[in-house]
PDB file of C-alpha atoms and ligand atoms in Angstrom:
ATOM      1  CA  MET A  24      28.750  -2.767  19.954  1.00 38.00           C
ATOM      2  CA  PRO A  25      27.425   0.273  18.643  1.00 43.00           C
ATOM      3  CA  ALA A  26      24.403  -0.032  16.783  1.00 63.00           C
ATOM      4  CA  ASP A  27      24.096   1.664  13.223  1.00 80.00           C
ATOM      5  CA  TRP A  28      20.723   2.302  13.456  1.00 85.00           C
ATOM      6  CA  TYR A  29      21.322   6.471  14.012  1.00 88.00           C
ATOM      7  CA  ARG A  30      23.774   6.431  10.998  1.00 91.00           C
ATOM      8  CA  PRO A  31      22.382   7.257   7.248  1.00 94.00           C
ATOM      9  CA  VAL A  32      22.753   4.367   5.010  1.00 95.00           C
ATOM     10  CA  ASP A  33      22.609   4.374   1.457  1.00 96.00           C
ATOM     11  CA  VAL A  34      19.683   3.264   0.234  1.00 96.00           C
ATOM     12  CA  GLU A  35      20.755   2.385  -3.644  1.00 96.00           C
ATOM     13  CA  ARG A  36      23.199   0.123  -1.834  1.00 96.00           C
ATOM     14  CA  LEU A  37      21.435  -1.786   0.555  1.00 96.00           C
ATOM     15  CA  ALA A  38      18.612  -1.865  -2.087  1.00 97.00           C
ATOM     16  CA  ASP A  39      21.637  -3.642  -4.905  1.00 97.00           C
ATOM     17  CA  VAL A  40      22.324  -6.131  -2.260  1.00 97.00           C
ATOM     18  CA  GLY A  41      18.931  -6.569  -0.785  1.00 97.00           C
ATOM     19  CA  GLU A  42      20.095  -5.970   2.760  1.00 96.00           C
ATOM     20  CA  SER A  43      17.941  -6.927   5.521  1.00 96.00           C
ATOM     21  CA  ARG A  44      18.376  -5.634   9.267  1.00 94.00           C
ATOM     22  CA  GLU A  45      17.315  -6.497  12.241  1.00 95.00           C
ATOM     23  CA  PHE A  46      18.126  -4.668  15.353  1.00 94.00           C
ATOM     24  CA  ASP A  47      16.321  -3.175  18.771  1.00 95.00           C
ATOM     25  CA  LEU A  48      15.804   0.172  18.910  1.00 95.00           C
ATOM     26  CA  PRO A  49      15.692   1.874  22.633  1.00 95.00           C
ATOM     27  CA  LEU A  50      12.312   3.724  22.767  1.00 95.00           C
ATOM     28  CA  ALA A  51      14.325   6.489  24.360  1.00 94.00           C
ATOM     29  CA  GLU A  52      16.154   6.940  20.991  1.00 94.00           C
ATOM     30  CA  MET A  53      13.279   8.136  19.336  1.00 94.00           C
ATOM     31  CA  PRO A  54      13.064  11.854  19.680  1.00 94.00           C
ATOM     32  CA  ARG A  55       9.446  12.577  17.618  1.00 94.00           C
ATOM     33  CA  LEU A  56       8.252   9.716  19.586  1.00 94.00           C
ATOM     34  CA  SER A  57       9.217   9.634  22.925  1.00 92.00           C
ATOM     35  CA  PRO A  58       7.046  12.880  24.147  1.00 90.00           C
ATOM     36  CA  ALA A  59       4.103  10.695  23.692  1.00 89.00           C
ATOM     37  CA  LEU A  60       5.353   8.422  25.763  1.00 93.00           C
ATOM     38  CA  ALA A  61       4.497   7.878  29.643  1.00 92.00           C
ATOM     39  CA  SER A  62       7.708   5.730  29.977  1.00 90.00           C
ATOM     40  CA  THR A  63      10.558   5.461  27.343  1.00 93.00           C
ATOM     41  CA  ASP A  64      12.002   2.329  29.204  1.00 91.00           C
ATOM     42  CA  GLY A  65      12.313  -0.778  26.654  1.00 94.00           C
ATOM     43  CA  HIS A  66      13.061  -1.280  22.904  1.00 95.00           C
ATOM     44  CA  ALA A  67      11.427  -1.678  19.736  1.00 97.00           C
ATOM     45  CA  GLN A  68      12.305  -4.960  17.504  1.00 97.00           C
ATOM     46  CA  CYS A  69      12.642  -3.605  13.981  1.00 96.00           C
ATOM     47  CA  ARG A  70      13.551  -5.281  10.562  1.00 97.00           C
ATOM     48  CA  VAL A  71      14.304  -3.493   7.729  1.00 96.00           C
ATOM     49  CA  SER A  72      14.505  -5.188   4.366  1.00 97.00           C
ATOM     50  CA  PHE A  73      15.620  -3.233   1.127  1.00 97.00           C
ATOM     51  CA  ALA A  74      14.841  -4.590  -2.570  1.00 97.00           C
ATOM     52  CA  ARG A  75      13.996  -3.115  -5.883  1.00 94.00           C
ATOM     53  CA  GLU A  76      10.884  -2.596  -7.696  1.00 91.00           C
ATOM     54  CA  GLN A  77      10.997  -1.615 -10.780  1.00 88.00           C
ATOM     55  CA  GLY A  78      14.427  -0.383 -10.959  1.00 88.00           C
ATOM     56  CA  GLN A  79      13.533   1.611  -7.836  1.00 90.00           C
ATOM     57  CA  PRO A  80      14.871   1.541  -4.004  1.00 94.00           C
ATOM     58  CA  VAL A  81      12.431   0.228  -1.797  1.00 95.00           C
ATOM     59  CA  ALA A  82      12.190  -1.064   1.891  1.00 97.00           C
ATOM     60  CA  GLU A  83       9.878  -3.168   3.949  1.00 97.00           C
ATOM     61  CA  VAL A  84       9.727  -1.914   7.439  1.00 97.00           C
ATOM     62  CA  ALA A  85       8.567  -3.749  10.341  1.00 97.00           C
ATOM     63  CA  VAL A  86       8.473  -2.985  13.872  1.00 97.00           C
ATOM     64  CA  GLU A  87       7.210  -4.559  17.093  1.00 97.00           C
ATOM     65  CA  ALA A  88       6.760  -2.438  20.547  1.00 97.00           C
ATOM     66  CA  ARG A  89       5.187  -2.468  23.250  1.00 96.00           C
ATOM     67  CA  LEU A  90       4.459   1.398  24.221  1.00 95.00           C
ATOM     68  CA  GLY A  91       2.984   2.912  27.188  1.00 95.00           C
ATOM     69  CA  LEU A  92       1.133   5.803  25.739  1.00 94.00           C
ATOM     70  CA  ARG A  93      -0.315   8.719  27.586  1.00 93.00           C
ATOM     71  CA  CYS A  94      -3.843   8.494  28.255  1.00 93.00           C
ATOM     72  CA  GLN A  95      -5.603  11.611  27.152  1.00 92.00           C
ATOM     73  CA  ARG A  96      -8.195  11.365  29.788  1.00 92.00           C
ATOM     74  CA  CYS A  97      -6.208  10.573  32.898  1.00 93.00           C
ATOM     75  CA  LEU A  98      -2.725  10.605  31.489  1.00 90.00           C
ATOM     76  CA  LYS A  99      -1.938   7.140  33.115  1.00 92.00           C
ATOM     77  CA  PRO A 100      -0.155   4.904  30.682  1.00 93.00           C
ATOM     78  CA  VAL A 101      -2.104   2.861  28.167  1.00 93.00           C
ATOM     79  CA  TRP A 102      -0.286  -0.291  27.490  1.00 93.00           C
ATOM     80  CA  THR A 103      -0.575  -0.600  23.559  1.00 93.00           C
ATOM     81  CA  GLU A 104       1.282  -3.445  21.619  1.00 94.00           C
ATOM     82  CA  VAL A 105       2.116  -2.260  18.171  1.00 94.00           C
ATOM     83  CA  ASP A 106       2.823  -4.485  15.148  1.00 95.00           C
ATOM     84  CA  GLY A 107       3.397  -2.177  12.066  1.00 93.00           C
ATOM     85  CA  ARG A 108       4.663  -3.230   8.781  1.00 95.00           C
ATOM     86  CA  SER A 109       4.512  -1.442   5.664  1.00 94.00           C
ATOM     87  CA  GLN A 110       6.225  -0.949   2.456  1.00 94.00           C
ATOM     88  CA  VAL A 111       8.349   2.198   1.563  1.00 94.00           C
ATOM     89  CA  ARG A 112       9.792   3.342  -1.644  1.00 92.00           C
ATOM     90  CA  PHE A 113      12.806   5.959  -1.277  1.00 93.00           C
ATOM     91  CA  VAL A 114      12.668   9.482  -3.271  1.00 90.00           C
ATOM     92  CA  THR A 115      16.197  10.949  -3.963  1.00 83.00           C
ATOM     93  CA  ASP A 116      14.959  13.832  -5.497  1.00 79.00           C
ATOM     94  CA  PRO A 117      12.401  15.790  -3.640  1.00 75.00           C
ATOM     95  CA  ALA A 118      11.510  17.504  -7.400  1.00 76.00           C
ATOM     96  CA  ARG A 119      10.436  13.849  -8.193  1.00 73.00           C
ATOM     97  CA  VAL A 120       8.295  12.612  -5.905  1.00 70.00           C
ATOM     98  CA  ASP A 121       5.410  11.839  -7.805  1.00 70.00           C
ATOM     99  CA  GLU A 122       7.211  10.198 -10.576  1.00 68.00           C
ATOM    100  CA  ASN A 123       6.576   6.257 -10.446  1.00 66.00           C
ATOM    101  CA  ASP A 124       4.551   6.132  -7.560  1.00 68.00           C
ATOM    102  CA  LEU A 125       4.039   2.105  -7.588  1.00 73.00           C
ATOM    103  CA  GLY A 126       1.077   2.388  -5.302  1.00 81.00           C
ATOM    104  CA  ILE A 127       3.829   2.387  -2.154  1.00 84.00           C
ATOM    105  CA  GLU A 128       4.240   5.490   0.231  1.00 82.00           C
ATOM    106  CA  PRO A 129       7.123   8.147  -0.847  1.00 87.00           C
ATOM    107  CA  THR A 130       9.980   8.683   2.185  1.00 91.00           C
ATOM    108  CA  LEU A 131      12.162  11.368   0.988  1.00 90.00           C
ATOM    109  CA  ALA A 132      16.111  10.120   1.390  1.00 93.00           C
ATOM    110  CA  PRO A 133      17.971  12.939   0.623  1.00 90.00           C
ATOM    111  CA  GLU A 134      21.292  12.346  -1.209  1.00 92.00           C
ATOM    112  CA  GLY A 135      19.715   8.853  -1.049  1.00 94.00           C
ATOM    113  CA  LYS A 136      20.617   8.165   2.547  1.00 96.00           C
ATOM    114  CA  ILE A 137      18.107   7.638   5.470  1.00 96.00           C
ATOM    115  CA  ALA A 138      19.014   6.867   8.993  1.00 96.00           C
ATOM    116  CA  LEU A 139      17.145   3.442   9.917  1.00 95.00           C
ATOM    117  CA  ARG A 140      15.711   4.872  13.248  1.00 95.00           C
ATOM    118  CA  ASP A 141      14.055   7.406  10.979  1.00 95.00           C
ATOM    119  CA  LEU A 142      12.160   4.600   8.912  1.00 95.00           C
ATOM    120  CA  VAL A 143      11.160   2.661  12.229  1.00 95.00           C
ATOM    121  CA  GLU A 144      10.189   5.980  14.059  1.00 96.00           C
ATOM    122  CA  GLU A 145       7.473   6.908  11.342  1.00 94.00           C
ATOM    123  CA  GLU A 146       6.382   3.314  11.266  1.00 95.00           C
ATOM    124  CA  LEU A 147       5.740   3.735  14.930  1.00 95.00           C
ATOM    125  CA  LEU A 148       4.237   6.930  14.600  1.00 93.00           C
ATOM    126  CA  LEU A 149       1.911   5.837  12.069  1.00 91.00           C
ATOM    127  CA  SER A 150       0.800   2.486  14.008  1.00 91.00           C
ATOM    128  CA  VAL A 151      -0.296   4.344  17.306  1.00 90.00           C
ATOM    129  CA  PRO A 152      -3.595   5.720  17.943  1.00 89.00           C
ATOM    130  CA  LEU A 153      -3.407   9.758  17.764  1.00 87.00           C
ATOM    131  CA  VAL A 154      -5.589  10.296  21.143  1.00 92.00           C
ATOM    132  CA  PRO A 155      -4.856   7.147  23.294  1.00 93.00           C
ATOM    133  CA  ARG A 156      -7.376   6.337  25.687  1.00 94.00           C
ATOM    134  CA  HIS A 157      -8.247   3.389  28.410  1.00 94.00           C
ATOM    135  CA  ASP A 158     -10.928   1.708  26.601  1.00 92.00           C
ATOM    136  CA  ASP A 159     -12.859   1.622  30.131  1.00 92.00           C
ATOM    137  CA  PRO A 160     -13.329   4.763  31.670  1.00 90.00           C
ATOM    138  CA  ARG A 161     -13.275   3.056  34.943  1.00 91.00           C
ATOM    139  CA  GLU A 162      -9.614   2.515  34.551  1.00 92.00           C
ATOM    140  CA  CYS A 163      -9.004   5.973  34.256  1.00 93.00           C
ATOM    141  CA  GLY A 164     -10.433   6.699  37.791  1.00 87.00           C
ATOM    142  CA  VAL A 165     -12.692   9.296  37.044  1.00 69.00           C
ATOM    143  CA  THR A 166     -16.489   8.869  36.332  1.00 61.00           C
ATOM    144  CA  GLU A 167     -18.168  10.422  33.608  1.00 56.00           C
ATOM    145  CA  ASP A 168     -21.461  10.546  34.772  1.00 56.00           C
ATOM    146  CA  GLU A 169     -21.678  14.240  33.543  1.00 50.00           C
ATOM    147  CA  PRO A 170     -21.201  15.104  30.229  1.00 52.00           C
ATOM    148  CA  THR A 171     -17.828  16.359  29.186  1.00 53.00           C
ATOM    149  CA  GLU A 172     -18.364  19.692  27.251  1.00 51.00           C
ATOM    150  CA  ASP A 173     -16.516  18.737  23.951  1.00 52.00           C
ATOM    151  CA  ASP A 174     -15.636  15.055  23.737  1.00 54.00           C
ATOM    152  CA  GLY A 175     -14.111  15.442  20.227  1.00 53.00           C
ATOM    153  CA  MET A 176     -11.892  18.471  21.299  1.00 53.00           C
ATOM    154  CA  GLN A 177      -8.855  16.333  23.234  1.00 55.00           C
ATOM    155  CA  LYS A 178      -7.287  18.590  26.160  1.00 56.00           C
ATOM    156  CA  PRO A 179      -4.282  16.742  28.096  1.00 57.00           C
ATOM    157  CA  PHE A 180      -4.591  18.584  31.413  1.00 58.00           C
ATOM    158  CA  ALA A 181      -8.746  18.501  31.229  1.00 57.00           C
ATOM    159  CA  GLY A 182      -8.670  14.619  33.179  1.00 60.00           C
ATOM    160  CA  LEU A 183      -5.718  16.110  35.324  1.00 59.00           C
ATOM    161  CA  GLY A 184      -8.181  19.331  36.483  1.00 59.00           C
ATOM    162  CA  GLU A 185     -11.183  16.857  37.606  1.00 59.00           C
ATOM    163  CA  LEU A 186      -8.812  14.497  39.728  1.00 59.00           C
ATOM    164  CA  LEU A 187      -7.323  17.708  41.388  1.00 61.00           C
ATOM    165  CA  LYS A 188     -11.140  19.125  42.228  1.00 62.00           C
ATOM    166  CA  ARG A 189     -11.891  15.715  43.234  1.00 60.00           C
ATOM    167  CA  LYS A 190      -9.252  15.416  46.085  1.00 53.00           C
ATOM    168  CA  THR A 191     -10.241  18.649  47.776  1.00 48.00           C
TER     169      THR A 191
HETATM  170 ZN1   ZN B 607      -7.383   6.930  31.307  1.00 86.24          ZN
END
């Protein structure tokens, strides 16, 4: 059965009928998220519920997934349980993005259409840590007995260089 999460849906219509959709979205199908993953096996469990708030189309986006993020110290997977939930309001005209904000995060839906995948992917991107790392540095297999040059600056391959040096 073909899933319809990639096809743009009509947010006004779904808000009118109060549509709620539950679906599994393969992690490999999320082009903005997947480069950050050590593994794109598996899927996210998603639910998108449309409604109206003061006449405007809104949706609650809920997503659960277990993501293998790449540790920025050792590049090995850091398994992270994500349970994200937020409300978005749809803005169909970019020029009117500041009107009626209702205190809800605006999401652009050009011509009133948006793909469910884009909603879910955005929620996942907001839910993952910017710089994923193993909590315990010993899991990385690198000891931190000397201070790193600048812990605030993340260099994805710095940890790998250290590992290679140690093997020689
Ligand atoms: Zn690590």
